[in-house]
Every structure is written in C-alpha cells, then in structure tokens.
Coordinates of C-alpha atoms and ligand atoms in Angstrom, one line a residue:
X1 CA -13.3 16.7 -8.1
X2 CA -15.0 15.1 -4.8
X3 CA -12.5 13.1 -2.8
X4 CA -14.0 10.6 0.1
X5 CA -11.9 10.6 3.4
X6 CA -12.4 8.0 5.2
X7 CA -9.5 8.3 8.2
X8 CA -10.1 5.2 10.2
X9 CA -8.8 4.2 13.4
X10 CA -5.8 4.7 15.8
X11 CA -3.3 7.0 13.9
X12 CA -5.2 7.2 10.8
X13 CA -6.9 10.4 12.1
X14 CA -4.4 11.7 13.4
X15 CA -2.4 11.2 9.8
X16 CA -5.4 12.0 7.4
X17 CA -5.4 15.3 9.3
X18 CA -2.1 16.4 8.2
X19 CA -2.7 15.4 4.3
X20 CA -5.8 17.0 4.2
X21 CA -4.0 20.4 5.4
X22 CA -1.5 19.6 2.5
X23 CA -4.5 19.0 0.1
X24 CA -5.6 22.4 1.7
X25 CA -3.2 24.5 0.3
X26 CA -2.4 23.8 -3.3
X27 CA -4.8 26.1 -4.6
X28 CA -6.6 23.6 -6.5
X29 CA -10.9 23.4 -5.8
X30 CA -11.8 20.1 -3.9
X31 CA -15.0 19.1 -2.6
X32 CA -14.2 16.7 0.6
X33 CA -16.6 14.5 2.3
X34 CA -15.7 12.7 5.1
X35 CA -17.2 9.3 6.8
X36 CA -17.0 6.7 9.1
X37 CA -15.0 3.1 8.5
X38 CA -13.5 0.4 10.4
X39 CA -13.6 0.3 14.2
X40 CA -15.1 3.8 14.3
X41 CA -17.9 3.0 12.0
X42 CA -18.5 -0.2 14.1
X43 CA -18.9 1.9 17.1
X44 CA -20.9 4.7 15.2
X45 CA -23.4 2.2 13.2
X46 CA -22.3 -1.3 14.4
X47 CA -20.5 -2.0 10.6
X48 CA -16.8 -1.5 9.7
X49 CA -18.1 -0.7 6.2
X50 CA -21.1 1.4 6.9
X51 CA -23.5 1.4 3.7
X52 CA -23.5 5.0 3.4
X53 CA -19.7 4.8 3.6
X54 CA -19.1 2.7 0.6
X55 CA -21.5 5.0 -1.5
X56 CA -19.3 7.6 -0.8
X57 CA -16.3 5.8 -1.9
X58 CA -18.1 4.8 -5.1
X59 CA -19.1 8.1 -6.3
X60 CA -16.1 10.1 -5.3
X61 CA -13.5 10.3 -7.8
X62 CA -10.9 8.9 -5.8
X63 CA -10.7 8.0 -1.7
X64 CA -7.6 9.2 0.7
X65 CA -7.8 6.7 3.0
X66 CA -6.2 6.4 6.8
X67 CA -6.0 2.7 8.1
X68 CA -8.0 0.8 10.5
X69 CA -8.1 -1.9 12.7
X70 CA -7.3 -1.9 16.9
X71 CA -6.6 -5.1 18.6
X72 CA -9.8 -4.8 20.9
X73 CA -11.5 -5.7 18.2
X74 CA -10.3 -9.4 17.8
X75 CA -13.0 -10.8 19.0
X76 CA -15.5 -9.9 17.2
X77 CA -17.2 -12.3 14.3
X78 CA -14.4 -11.6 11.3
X79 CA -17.5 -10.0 9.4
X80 CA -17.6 -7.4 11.8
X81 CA -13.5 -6.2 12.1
X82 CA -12.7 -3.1 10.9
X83 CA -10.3 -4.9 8.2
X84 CA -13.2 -6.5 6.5
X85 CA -13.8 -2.6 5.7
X86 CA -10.6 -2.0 3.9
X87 CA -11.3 -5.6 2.1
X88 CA -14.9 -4.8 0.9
X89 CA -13.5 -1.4 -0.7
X90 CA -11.1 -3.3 -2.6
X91 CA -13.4 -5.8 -3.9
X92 CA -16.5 -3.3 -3.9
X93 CA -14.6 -0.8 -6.0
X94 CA -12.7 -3.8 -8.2
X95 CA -8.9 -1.9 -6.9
X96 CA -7.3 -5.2 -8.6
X97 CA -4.2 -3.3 -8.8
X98 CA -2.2 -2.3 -5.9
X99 CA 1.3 0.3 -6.5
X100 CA 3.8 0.4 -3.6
X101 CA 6.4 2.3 -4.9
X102 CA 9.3 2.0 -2.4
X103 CA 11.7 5.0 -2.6
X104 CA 15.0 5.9 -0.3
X105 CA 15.0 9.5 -0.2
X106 CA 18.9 10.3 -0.1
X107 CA 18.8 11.7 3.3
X108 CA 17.1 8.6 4.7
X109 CA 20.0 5.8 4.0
X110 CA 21.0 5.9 7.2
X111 CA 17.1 5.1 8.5
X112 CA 17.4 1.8 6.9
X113 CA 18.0 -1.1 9.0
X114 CA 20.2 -2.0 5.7
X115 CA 23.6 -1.1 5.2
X116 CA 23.5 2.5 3.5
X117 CA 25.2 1.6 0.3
X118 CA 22.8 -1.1 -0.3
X119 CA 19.3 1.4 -0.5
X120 CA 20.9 5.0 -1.4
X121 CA 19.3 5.7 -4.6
X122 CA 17.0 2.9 -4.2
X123 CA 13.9 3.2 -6.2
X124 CA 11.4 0.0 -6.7
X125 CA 7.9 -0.5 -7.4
X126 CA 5.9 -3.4 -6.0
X127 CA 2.2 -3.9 -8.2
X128 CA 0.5 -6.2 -5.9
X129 CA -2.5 -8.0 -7.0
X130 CA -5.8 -7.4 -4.5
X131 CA -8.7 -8.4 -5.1
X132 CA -7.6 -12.4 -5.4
X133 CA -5.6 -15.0 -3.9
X134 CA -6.0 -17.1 -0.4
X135 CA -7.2 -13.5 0.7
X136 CA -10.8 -13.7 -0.9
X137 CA -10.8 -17.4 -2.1
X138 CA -13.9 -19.6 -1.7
X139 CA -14.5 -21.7 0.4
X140 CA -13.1 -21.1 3.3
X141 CA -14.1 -21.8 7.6
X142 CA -13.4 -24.4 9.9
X143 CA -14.8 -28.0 9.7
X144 CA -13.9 -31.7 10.5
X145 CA -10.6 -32.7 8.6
X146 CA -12.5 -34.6 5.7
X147 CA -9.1 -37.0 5.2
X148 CA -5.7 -37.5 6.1
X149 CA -3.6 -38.3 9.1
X150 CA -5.6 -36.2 11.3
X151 CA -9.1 -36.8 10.1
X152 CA -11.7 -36.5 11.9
X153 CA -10.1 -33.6 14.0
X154 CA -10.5 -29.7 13.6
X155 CA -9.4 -28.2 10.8
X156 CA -9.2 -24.6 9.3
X157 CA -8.9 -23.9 5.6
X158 CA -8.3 -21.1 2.9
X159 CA -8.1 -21.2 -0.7
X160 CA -5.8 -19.7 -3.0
X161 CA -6.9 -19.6 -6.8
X162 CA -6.2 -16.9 -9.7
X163 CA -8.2 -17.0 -12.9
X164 CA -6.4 -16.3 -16.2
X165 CA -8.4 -12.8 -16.6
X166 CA -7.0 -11.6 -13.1
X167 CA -3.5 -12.9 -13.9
X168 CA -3.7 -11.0 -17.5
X169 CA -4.8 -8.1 -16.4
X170 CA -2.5 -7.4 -13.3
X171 CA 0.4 -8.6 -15.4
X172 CA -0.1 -5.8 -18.2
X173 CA -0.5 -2.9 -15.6
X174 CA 3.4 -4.6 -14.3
X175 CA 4.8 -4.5 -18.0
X176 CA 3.0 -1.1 -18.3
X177 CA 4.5 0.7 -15.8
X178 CA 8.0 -1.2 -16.3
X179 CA 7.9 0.8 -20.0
X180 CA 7.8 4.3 -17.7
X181 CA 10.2 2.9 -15.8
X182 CA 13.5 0.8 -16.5
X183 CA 11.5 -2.5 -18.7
X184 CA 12.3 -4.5 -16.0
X185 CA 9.3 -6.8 -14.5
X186 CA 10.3 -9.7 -11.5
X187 CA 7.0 -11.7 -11.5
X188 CA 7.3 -13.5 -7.8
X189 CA 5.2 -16.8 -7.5
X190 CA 5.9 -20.3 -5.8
X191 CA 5.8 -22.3 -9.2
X192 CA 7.7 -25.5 -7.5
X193 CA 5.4 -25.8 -5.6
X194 CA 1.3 -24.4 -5.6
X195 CA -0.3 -25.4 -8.5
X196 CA -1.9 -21.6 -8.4
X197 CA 1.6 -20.0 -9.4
X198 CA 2.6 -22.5 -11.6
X199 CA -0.7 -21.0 -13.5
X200 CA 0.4 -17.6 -12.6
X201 CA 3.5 -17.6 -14.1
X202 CA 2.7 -19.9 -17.4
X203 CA -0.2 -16.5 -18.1
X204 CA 2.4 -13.9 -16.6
X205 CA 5.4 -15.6 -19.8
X206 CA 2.5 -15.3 -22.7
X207 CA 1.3 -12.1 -21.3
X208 CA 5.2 -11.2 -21.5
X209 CA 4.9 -11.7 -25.4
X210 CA 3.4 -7.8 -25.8
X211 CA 6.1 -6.5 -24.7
X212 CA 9.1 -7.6 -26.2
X213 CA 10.9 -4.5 -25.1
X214 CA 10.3 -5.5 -21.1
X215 CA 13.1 -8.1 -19.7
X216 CA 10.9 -10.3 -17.7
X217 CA 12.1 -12.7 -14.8
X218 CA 10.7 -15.1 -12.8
X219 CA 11.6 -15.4 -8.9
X220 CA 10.4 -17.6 -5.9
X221 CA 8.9 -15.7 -3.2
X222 CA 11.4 -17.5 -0.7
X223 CA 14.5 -15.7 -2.8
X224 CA 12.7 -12.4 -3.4
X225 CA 12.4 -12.1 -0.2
X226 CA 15.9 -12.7 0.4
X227 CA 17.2 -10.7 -2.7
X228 CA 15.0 -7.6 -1.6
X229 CA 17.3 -7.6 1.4
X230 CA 20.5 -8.9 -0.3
X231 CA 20.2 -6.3 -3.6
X232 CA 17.6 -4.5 -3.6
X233 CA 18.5 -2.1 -6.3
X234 CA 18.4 -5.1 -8.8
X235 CA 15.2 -4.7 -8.7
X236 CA 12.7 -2.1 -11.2
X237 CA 9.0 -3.5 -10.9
X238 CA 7.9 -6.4 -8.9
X239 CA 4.6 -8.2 -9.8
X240 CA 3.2 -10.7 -7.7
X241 CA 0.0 -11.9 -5.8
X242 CA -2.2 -10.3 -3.0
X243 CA -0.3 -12.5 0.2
X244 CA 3.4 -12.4 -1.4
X245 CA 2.6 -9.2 -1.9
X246 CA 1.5 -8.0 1.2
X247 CA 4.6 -9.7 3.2
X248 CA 7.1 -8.2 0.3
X249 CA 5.9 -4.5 0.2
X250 CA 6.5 -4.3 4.3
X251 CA 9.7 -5.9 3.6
X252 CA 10.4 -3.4 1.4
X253 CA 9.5 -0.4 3.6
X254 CA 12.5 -1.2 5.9
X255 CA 14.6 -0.6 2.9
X256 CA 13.4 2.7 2.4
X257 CA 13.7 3.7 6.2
X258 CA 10.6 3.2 7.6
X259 CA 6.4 1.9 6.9
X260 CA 5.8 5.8 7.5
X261 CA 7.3 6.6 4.4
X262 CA 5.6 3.7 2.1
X263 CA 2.3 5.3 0.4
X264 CA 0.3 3.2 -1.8
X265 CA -2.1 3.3 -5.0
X266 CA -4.9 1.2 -5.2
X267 CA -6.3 1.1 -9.1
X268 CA -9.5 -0.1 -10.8
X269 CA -10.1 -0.8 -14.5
X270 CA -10.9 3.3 -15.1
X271 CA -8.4 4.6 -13.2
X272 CA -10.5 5.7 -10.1
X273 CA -8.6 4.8 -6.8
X274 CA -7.9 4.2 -2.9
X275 CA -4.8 6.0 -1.7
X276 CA -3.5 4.6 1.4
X277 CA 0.0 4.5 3.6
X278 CA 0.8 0.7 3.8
X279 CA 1.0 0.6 7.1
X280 CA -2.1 -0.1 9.7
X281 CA -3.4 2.0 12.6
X282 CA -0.4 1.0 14.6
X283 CA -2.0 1.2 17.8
X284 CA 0.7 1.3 19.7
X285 CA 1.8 4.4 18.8
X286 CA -1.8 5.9 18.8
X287 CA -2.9 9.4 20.1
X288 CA 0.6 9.9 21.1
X289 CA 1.6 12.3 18.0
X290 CA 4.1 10.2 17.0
X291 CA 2.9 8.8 13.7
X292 CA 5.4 9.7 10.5
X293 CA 2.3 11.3 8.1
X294 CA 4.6 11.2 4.9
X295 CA 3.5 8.0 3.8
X296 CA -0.3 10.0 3.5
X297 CA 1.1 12.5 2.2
X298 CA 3.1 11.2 -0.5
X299 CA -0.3 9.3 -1.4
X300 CA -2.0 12.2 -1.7
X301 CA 0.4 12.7 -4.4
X302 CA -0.4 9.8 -6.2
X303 CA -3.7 10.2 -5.9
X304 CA -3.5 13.9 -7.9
X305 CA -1.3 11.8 -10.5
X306 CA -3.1 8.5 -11.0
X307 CA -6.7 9.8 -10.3
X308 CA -7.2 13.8 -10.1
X309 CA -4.8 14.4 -13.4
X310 CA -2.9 16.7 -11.4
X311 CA 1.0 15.9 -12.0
X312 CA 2.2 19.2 -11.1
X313 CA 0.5 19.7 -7.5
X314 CA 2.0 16.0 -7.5
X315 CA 5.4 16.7 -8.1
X316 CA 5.0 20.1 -5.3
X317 CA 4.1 17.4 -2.9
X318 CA 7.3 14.9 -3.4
X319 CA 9.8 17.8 -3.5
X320 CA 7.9 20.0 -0.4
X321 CA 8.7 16.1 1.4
X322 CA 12.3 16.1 0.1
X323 CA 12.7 19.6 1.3
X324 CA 11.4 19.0 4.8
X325 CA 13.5 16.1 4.8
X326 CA 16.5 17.9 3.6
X327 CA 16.1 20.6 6.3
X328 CA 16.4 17.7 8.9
X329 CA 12.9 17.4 10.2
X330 CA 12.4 13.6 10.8
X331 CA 9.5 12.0 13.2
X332 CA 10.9 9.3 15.6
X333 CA 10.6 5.9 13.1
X334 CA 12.8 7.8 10.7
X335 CA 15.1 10.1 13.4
X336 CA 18.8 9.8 13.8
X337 CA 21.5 12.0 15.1
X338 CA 21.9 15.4 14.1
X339 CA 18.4 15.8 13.6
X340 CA 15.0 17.7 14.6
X341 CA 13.0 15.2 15.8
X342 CA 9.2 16.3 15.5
X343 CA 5.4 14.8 16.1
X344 CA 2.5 14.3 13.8
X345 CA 1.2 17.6 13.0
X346 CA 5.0 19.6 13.3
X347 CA 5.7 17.2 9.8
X348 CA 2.5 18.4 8.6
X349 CA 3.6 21.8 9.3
X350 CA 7.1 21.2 7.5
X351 CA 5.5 19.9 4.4
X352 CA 2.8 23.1 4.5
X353 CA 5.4 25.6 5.1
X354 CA 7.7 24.0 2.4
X355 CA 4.9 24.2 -0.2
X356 CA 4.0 27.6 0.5
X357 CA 7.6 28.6 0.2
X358 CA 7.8 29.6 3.5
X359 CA 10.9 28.3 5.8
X360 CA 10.3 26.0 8.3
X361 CA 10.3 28.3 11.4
X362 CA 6.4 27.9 11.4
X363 CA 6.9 24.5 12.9
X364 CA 6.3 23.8 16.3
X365 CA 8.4 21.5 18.0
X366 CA 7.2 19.0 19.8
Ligands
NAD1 P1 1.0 -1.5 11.7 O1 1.5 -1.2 10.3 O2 -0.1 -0.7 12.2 O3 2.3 -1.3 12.7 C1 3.5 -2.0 12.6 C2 4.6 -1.2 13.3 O4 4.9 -0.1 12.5 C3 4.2 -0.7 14.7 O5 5.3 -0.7 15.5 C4 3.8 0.8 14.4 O6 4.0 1.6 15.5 C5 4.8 1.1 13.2 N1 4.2 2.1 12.4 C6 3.1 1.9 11.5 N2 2.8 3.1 10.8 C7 3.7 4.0 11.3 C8 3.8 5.4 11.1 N3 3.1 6.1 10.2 N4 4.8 6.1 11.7 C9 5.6 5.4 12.6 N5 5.5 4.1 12.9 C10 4.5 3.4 12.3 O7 0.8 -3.1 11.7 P2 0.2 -4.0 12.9 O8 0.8 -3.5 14.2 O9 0.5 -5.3 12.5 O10 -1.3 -3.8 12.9 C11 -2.1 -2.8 13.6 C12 -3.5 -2.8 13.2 O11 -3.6 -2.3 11.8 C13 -4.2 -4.2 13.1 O12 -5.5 -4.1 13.6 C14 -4.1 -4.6 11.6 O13 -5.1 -5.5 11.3 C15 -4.3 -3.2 11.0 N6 -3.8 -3.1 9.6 C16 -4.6 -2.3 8.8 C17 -4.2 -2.0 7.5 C18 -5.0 -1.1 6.7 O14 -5.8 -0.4 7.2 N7 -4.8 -1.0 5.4 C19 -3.0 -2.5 7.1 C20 -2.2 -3.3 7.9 C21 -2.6 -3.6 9.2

C-alpha cells in the first residue's frame, strides 16, 4: 500500500506530521512518499501542482493530504495559487465525491457555538459534489458586459452547469451511504431559482426511484443553511453541489465544535482517494503549534476504511481520539474550562499514547 503525502502549506505540515506518527504505529506495512504542492511547490519548482507531484498522487493508492494556500500569494495569476493544486487533484484524479462526515464527540457539546442540547449526539454526513459546478464551469474571465444596464462596462463571470451523468452518479453514492446509515438523503439545490438545480433536483427525484427504501427530501440552500443551525440532528445525509457544499460543510463544523475536528473523504469511481481536514492552512495560526490535528487524523481513518481496507486500524484511530478527548486533552479551538489545553504535536502524542495503550503521561505540555 503506497500512500502520497503531500502536506502543504502553513499548518498543514505541522498537522500531516502528527498523522503520519499515528499512521506510524499501527503495525500495519506502508510505503510513504512525500512531495511538494501548493505555495511550497511554487516556491520549490514555480507550480502549485508540480508534475511530478500529481504522478505521485495518481499512482499511490490513496493521498493524505495537508491544506495549502497563504494569503501572500494573492497576487499571483490564479493559475499559479496554491489552491489551483488542490483543484487539479480533484479533477485530475476524477474525486467527484466528497464525504464530510460531521460528528459531535459527547465531550465536545460544550465547544459548539450551539446550544449543547441542540449537537450532543449529533452525527451528519455532508456528500458534496467536486469536480462540477460554478467551481470548474466554462467559460469563465472578465470581459465587456455584452448587454444589459451596465453594458459596455467591466464585467466578471462564472458558470454553473451539472450534466445528468454527474448528477446520477453523486446522487447514488448519497442514497448509498444513506442505506448504511439512517435512509435519510436531504438533496440541497436552489430549484426556484437557477435553472442548474432545477435540473439537479428533477435527476436527484428519478435517481431517488432505486431506492425506495431511502426517504428523500428536497431543501433550498437558504433554509439548510438555516435548519443546520436550527436542528441539526434532523438531518442523516446531505447531498448537494460543489459551492453549497463548500459553504454548508464549514457550517457544519461549528456544530461539531470546531473546523479542527471536520476530516474529509474525497472518492473517485474505484474507490481510490484524497483525505483531507476541511479546513485550509489557516495562516493565522501558522508555526505557532496551535493547530487541532484531529481533523488529519480522523482522515487518516477514513482513508484505512474507504481506500486501504483497513476498518479495524480505523476504528483504533476514532476510539484512541475519543479517549484522548475523554481524558481532557483539548487544543485551543476546542478548549474550555476544566481542561488540559495542549499544542500540535502534544495531541499527537495523546492519540499515540492512547493507541499504544499507554496513558497519557507521555505528553508534553505545551
Ligand atoms: P482556514 O480553514 O484556513 O481558517 C479558518 C479559521 O479556522 C482560522 O481562524 C483558522 O485559524 C481556523 N482553523 C482552521 N483549521 C484549524 C485547525 N486545524 N485548528 C485550529 N483552528 C483552525 O480558512 P481561511 O482562513 O479562509 O483560508 C486560509 C487559506 O487556506 C487560504 O489561502 C485558503 O484559500 C486556503 N484554503 C485551503 C483549503 C485546502 O487546502 N483544501 C481549504 C480552504 C481554504
């Protein structure tokens, strides 16, 4: 099994470090390779995608990826930001379909920015479509408004189109992993008003026909967002497209405490995949050890489930994190009274120490 790391920029180094000490002790044979991408592969070979990089990717059975991106790179041309790298692996490696489970753990309820009762026990998944929508729609750029009040002035434009195969496919991964689940798929679209969910959610209802044992709704974005915050629990599996889906799933981390604790599958046709946290480089908080790793970590996990066939060294992971988190170890984004508050690498030593069934006095504090 040959897993590509590809850390990134800002905190994910200093992130990727701690899962690959996790990965390092399950007593399972990996061969790791690790390469450049985004701002660091700019810097190293003046691409945020280096050629080399993206072979990698494509011949390693899956990728554990960090997150890239710095502000100092703004103003560079867009082909040349280190998000353009994360966007060519998606669409290089066809990862269509995007999982972000989004999990309280019980000991996090009061982390929420919610009212405890309203995320204890919480447990959604968001299946976010990615290799479509306004994000990669043609044509795009700036030109002379063509018509209209304002014509003849600048414009900027994007387009947002699905095609029925894209819909189809995204929309049976949703009612497949409702049937593991609790058969309940939300499929969020604007239907009143963009012609392109309208479409969506006319293939999402026939789709919907092979699987009579799924309850399927339909919801505007407007009120999922709202209801994500009003009742989240109502919800099992939420399918939408790659922007409502991208504003959603960081929605959703608040429920579960914190964007440090959100990790992320992203799946192509066979299976092979990108495992990610949600959240970016966060370069605010960068080279300060202050970066929650558990989001990583806990994708690590899903990448030994969904792509390594590894379910036990899996399910070690996500009870070594409920343990650490039961033994009150909690980095700043997710720390409240009563608790140890630690860095970066002192969570990665929690998780280590709790799967090798040691206590956590190997920790240092920081
Ligand atoms: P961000 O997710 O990096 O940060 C948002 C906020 O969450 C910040 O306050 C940050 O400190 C905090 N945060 C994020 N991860 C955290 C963690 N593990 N622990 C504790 N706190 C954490 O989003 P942003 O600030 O909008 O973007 C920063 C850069 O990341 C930009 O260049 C953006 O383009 C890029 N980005 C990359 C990805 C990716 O690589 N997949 C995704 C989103 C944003």
């Amino acid at each position: 099994m040959k897993i590509a790391i590809l850390p990134g920029d800002g905190i994910g180094t200093e992130i990727v470090a701690q899962a690959e000490r996790v990965l390092g002790c399950l007593d399972l044979e990996f061969e790791t390779e690790t390469a450049a991408v985004g701002g660091a592969a700019y810097e190293a070979h003046g691409h945020p995608l280096p050629e080399a990089t993206l072979k990698l990717a494509k011949e390693a059975d899956a990728v554990l990826f960090g997150a890239v991106g710095d502000w100092k790179y703004d103003k560079l041309e867009r082909a040349l930001r280190p998000e353009q790298a994360i966007l060519g692996l998606r669409k290089n490696l066809g990862l269509f379909a995007n999982f972000r489970p989004a999990i309280c753990y019980e000991q996090l309820t009061h982390a929420s920015s919610l009212k405890p009762e309203l995320v204890a026990g919480l447990d959604i998944l968001i299946i976010r479509e990615l290799t479509g929508d306004i994000y990669f729609g043609q044509p795009r750029g700036r030109r002379e408004a063509p018509d209209g009040a304002f014509k003849g002035a600048p414009e900027a434009f994007d387009t947002m189109r699905y095609s029925r195969p894209e819909i189809e496919r995204i929309a049976h991964v949703a009612f497949r992993a409702a049937r593991k689940r609790n058969r309940k798929v939300t499929s969020v679209d604007k239907a009143n008003v963009l012609e392109t969910f309208q479409f969506w959610k006319d293939v999402v209802t026939e789709v919907h026909a092979q699987y009579p044992d799924v309850e399927l709704e339909h919801m505007y974005v407007d009120n999922a967002a709202m209801q994500l915050v009003k009742a989240p629990k109502k919800f099992d599996v939420l399918v939408t497209g790659n922007m409502f889906g991208d504003i959603l799933s960081d929605e959703a981390a608040m429920l579960t405490g914190s964007i440090g604790m959100l990790p992320s599958a992203s799946l192509n046709e066979s299976g092979r995949g990108l495992y990610e946290p949600s959240h970016g480089s966060a370069p605010d908080i960068a080279g300060k050890d202050l970066a929650n790793p558990l989001a990583t970590i806990l994708s690590v996990a899903m990448m030994l489930r969904f792509s390594l066939n590894q379910p036990e060294a899996a399910d070690r992971i996500e009870s070594a994190v409920r343990s650490v988190l039961a033994a009150g170890y909690r980095t700043a984004d997710i720390w409240s009274d009563g608790c140890t508050k630690v860095g970066t690498r002192a969570m990665g030593d929690a998780v280590v120490a709790a799967l090798s069934g040691t206590t956590a006095k190997t920790i240092t504090k920081s």
